Amino acid sequence: MAKSNAPFARKFPKDDPVLDKIDKELLGRTHRFSPGGWCIGTSDGGADPCSLRGNDTVFRPGPGAEKLHKLLQ
């Protein structure tokens, strides 16, 4: 779905394995919250990148925001 460059939205049943795949492969989430722009730590060795936080009042769009911007144009 992500490689098609087409926006998608649909309902998923509770505990659908597709949600786990989205969490892992698209969001980079592994049993934690998805890392945000305020997470300035490293995930080397399985560490939590959010264990070191920067200024959580600053919002910096990531590559997904740029992709969405292009799709909406």
JSON list of C-alpha atoms in Angstrom, two decimals:
[
{"chain": "A", "resi": 1, "resn": "MET", "atom": "CA", "xyz": [0.00, 0.00, 0.00]},
{"chain": "A", "resi": 2, "resn": "ALA", "atom": "CA", "xyz": [2.73, 2.44, 0.93]},
{"chain": "A", "resi": 3, "resn": "LYS", "atom": "CA", "xyz": [4.78, 1.83, -2.22]},
{"chain": "A", "resi": 4, "resn": "SER", "atom": "CA", "xyz": [1.80, 2.60, -4.48]},
{"chain": "A", "resi": 5, "resn": "ASN", "atom": "CA", "xyz": [2.00, 6.31, -3.51]},
{"chain": "A", "resi": 6, "resn": "ALA", "atom": "CA", "xyz": [-1.79, 6.23, -3.17]},
{"chain": "A", "resi": 7, "resn": "PRO", "atom": "CA", "xyz": [-3.39, 7.39, 0.05]},
{"chain": "A", "resi": 8, "resn": "PHE", "atom": "CA", "xyz": [-5.38, 4.68, 1.76]},
{"chain": "A", "resi": 9, "resn": "ALA", "atom": "CA", "xyz": [-7.74, 4.41, 4.66]},
{"chain": "A", "resi": 10, "resn": "ARG", "atom": "CA", "xyz": [-9.91, 1.57, 5.85]},
{"chain": "A", "resi": 11, "resn": "LYS", "atom": "CA", "xyz": [-11.17, 0.02, 9.02]},
{"chain": "A", "resi": 12, "resn": "PHE", "atom": "CA", "xyz": [-9.20, -2.87, 10.44]},
{"chain": "A", "resi": 13, "resn": "PRO", "atom": "CA", "xyz": [-10.61, -5.48, 12.80]},
{"chain": "A", "resi": 14, "resn": "LYS", "atom": "CA", "xyz": [-9.27, -5.46, 16.34]},
{"chain": "A", "resi": 15, "resn": "ASP", "atom": "CA", "xyz": [-5.86, -7.19, 16.60]},
{"chain": "A", "resi": 16, "resn": "ASP", "atom": "CA", "xyz": [-5.53, -7.43, 12.80]},
{"chain": "A", "resi": 17, "resn": "PRO", "atom": "CA", "xyz": [-1.95, -8.52, 11.94]},
{"chain": "A", "resi": 18, "resn": "VAL", "atom": "CA", "xyz": [-1.86, -5.80, 9.27]},
{"chain": "A", "resi": 19, "resn": "LEU", "atom": "CA", "xyz": [-1.79, -3.23, 12.06]},
{"chain": "A", "resi": 20, "resn": "ASP", "atom": "CA", "xyz": [1.31, -4.88, 13.54]},
{"chain": "A", "resi": 21, "resn": "LYS", "atom": "CA", "xyz": [2.96, -4.77, 10.10]},
{"chain": "A", "resi": 22, "resn": "ILE", "atom": "CA", "xyz": [2.13, -1.06, 9.73]},
{"chain": "A", "resi": 23, "resn": "ASP", "atom": "CA", "xyz": [3.48, -0.37, 13.22]},
{"chain": "A", "resi": 24, "resn": "LYS", "atom": "CA", "xyz": [6.73, -2.22, 12.56]},
{"chain": "A", "resi": 25, "resn": "GLU", "atom": "CA", "xyz": [7.51, -1.42, 8.93]},
{"chain": "A", "resi": 26, "resn": "LEU", "atom": "CA", "xyz": [6.01, 2.04, 8.39]},
{"chain": "A", "resi": 27, "resn": "LEU", "atom": "CA", "xyz": [6.02, 3.62, 11.82]},
{"chain": "A", "resi": 28, "resn": "GLY", "atom": "CA", "xyz": [9.13, 1.94, 13.20]},
{"chain": "A", "resi": 29, "resn": "ARG", "atom": "CA", "xyz": [7.21, 1.01, 16.34]},
{"chain": "A", "resi": 30, "resn": "THR", "atom": "CA", "xyz": [8.28, -1.97, 18.41]},
{"chain": "A", "resi": 31, "resn": "HIS", "atom": "CA", "xyz": [6.28, -2.34, 21.65]},
{"chain": "A", "resi": 32, "resn": "ARG", "atom": "CA", "xyz": [6.51, 1.41, 22.25]},
{"chain": "A", "resi": 33, "resn": "PHE", "atom": "CA", "xyz": [4.87, 4.56, 21.06]},
{"chain": "A", "resi": 34, "resn": "SER", "atom": "CA", "xyz": [5.87, 5.60, 17.56]},
{"chain": "A", "resi": 35, "resn": "PRO", "atom": "CA", "xyz": [8.97, 7.76, 17.82]},
{"chain": "A", "resi": 36, "resn": "GLY", "atom": "CA", "xyz": [8.28, 11.44, 17.20]},
{"chain": "A", "resi": 37, "resn": "GLY", "atom": "CA", "xyz": [10.39, 14.43, 16.29]},
{"chain": "A", "resi": 38, "resn": "TRP", "atom": "CA", "xyz": [11.11, 15.03, 19.97]},
{"chain": "A", "resi": 39, "resn": "CYS", "atom": "CA", "xyz": [12.92, 11.67, 20.27]},
{"chain": "A", "resi": 40, "resn": "ILE", "atom": "CA", "xyz": [16.56, 12.53, 19.79]},
{"chain": "A", "resi": 41, "resn": "GLY", "atom": "CA", "xyz": [18.11, 9.34, 21.15]},
{"chain": "A", "resi": 42, "resn": "THR", "atom": "CA", "xyz": [19.35, 6.41, 19.10]},
{"chain": "A", "resi": 43, "resn": "SER", "atom": "CA", "xyz": [17.74, 3.01, 18.55]},
{"chain": "A", "resi": 44, "resn": "ASP", "atom": "CA", "xyz": [21.13, 1.29, 18.33]},
{"chain": "A", "resi": 45, "resn": "GLY", "atom": "CA", "xyz": [21.09, -2.05, 20.08]},
{"chain": "A", "resi": 46, "resn": "GLY", "atom": "CA", "xyz": [17.31, -1.90, 20.52]},
{"chain": "A", "resi": 47, "resn": "ALA", "atom": "CA", "xyz": [17.44, 1.20, 22.73]},
{"chain": "A", "resi": 48, "resn": "ASP", "atom": "CA", "xyz": [14.40, 3.44, 23.00]},
{"chain": "A", "resi": 49, "resn": "PRO", "atom": "CA", "xyz": [15.08, 6.60, 20.92]},
{"chain": "A", "resi": 50, "resn": "CYS", "atom": "CA", "xyz": [12.59, 8.46, 23.10]},
{"chain": "A", "resi": 51, "resn": "SER", "atom": "CA", "xyz": [14.61, 7.83, 26.26]},
{"chain": "A", "resi": 52, "resn": "LEU", "atom": "CA", "xyz": [16.42, 11.05, 25.29]},
{"chain": "A", "resi": 53, "resn": "ARG", "atom": "CA", "xyz": [13.97, 13.78, 24.42]},
{"chain": "A", "resi": 54, "resn": "GLY", "atom": "CA", "xyz": [14.47, 17.15, 22.88]},
{"chain": "A", "resi": 55, "resn": "ASN", "atom": "CA", "xyz": [12.03, 20.06, 22.99]},
{"chain": "A", "resi": 56, "resn": "ASP", "atom": "CA", "xyz": [8.60, 18.40, 22.78]},
{"chain": "A", "resi": 57, "resn": "THR", "atom": "CA", "xyz": [6.93, 21.72, 21.92]},
{"chain": "A", "resi": 58, "resn": "VAL", "atom": "CA", "xyz": [8.67, 21.81, 18.52]},
{"chain": "A", "resi": 59, "resn": "PHE", "atom": "CA", "xyz": [6.95, 19.96, 15.69]},
{"chain": "A", "resi": 60, "resn": "ARG", "atom": "CA", "xyz": [9.05, 18.93, 12.71]},
{"chain": "A", "resi": 61, "resn": "PRO", "atom": "CA", "xyz": [7.25, 17.10, 9.92]},
{"chain": "A", "resi": 62, "resn": "GLY", "atom": "CA", "xyz": [8.98, 13.94, 8.79]},
{"chain": "A", "resi": 63, "resn": "PRO", "atom": "CA", "xyz": [9.23, 12.20, 5.42]},
{"chain": "A", "resi": 64, "resn": "GLY", "atom": "CA", "xyz": [5.65, 10.93, 5.69]},
{"chain": "A", "resi": 65, "resn": "ALA", "atom": "CA", "xyz": [4.38, 14.52, 5.83]},
{"chain": "A", "resi": 66, "resn": "GLU", "atom": "CA", "xyz": [6.27, 15.37, 2.64]},
{"chain": "A", "resi": 67, "resn": "LYS", "atom": "CA", "xyz": [4.84, 12.31, 0.91]},
{"chain": "A", "resi": 68, "resn": "LEU", "atom": "CA", "xyz": [1.31, 13.26, 2.00]},
{"chain": "A", "resi": 69, "resn": "HIS", "atom": "CA", "xyz": [1.88, 16.83, 0.80]},
{"chain": "A", "resi": 70, "resn": "LYS", "atom": "CA", "xyz": [2.85, 15.55, -2.68]},
{"chain": "A", "resi": 71, "resn": "LEU", "atom": "CA", "xyz": [-0.15, 13.21, -2.80]},
{"chain": "A", "resi": 72, "resn": "LEU", "atom": "CA", "xyz": [-2.56, 16.02, -1.94]},
{"chain": "A", "resi": 73, "resn": "GLN", "atom": "CA", "xyz": [-1.21, 18.27, -4.67]}
]
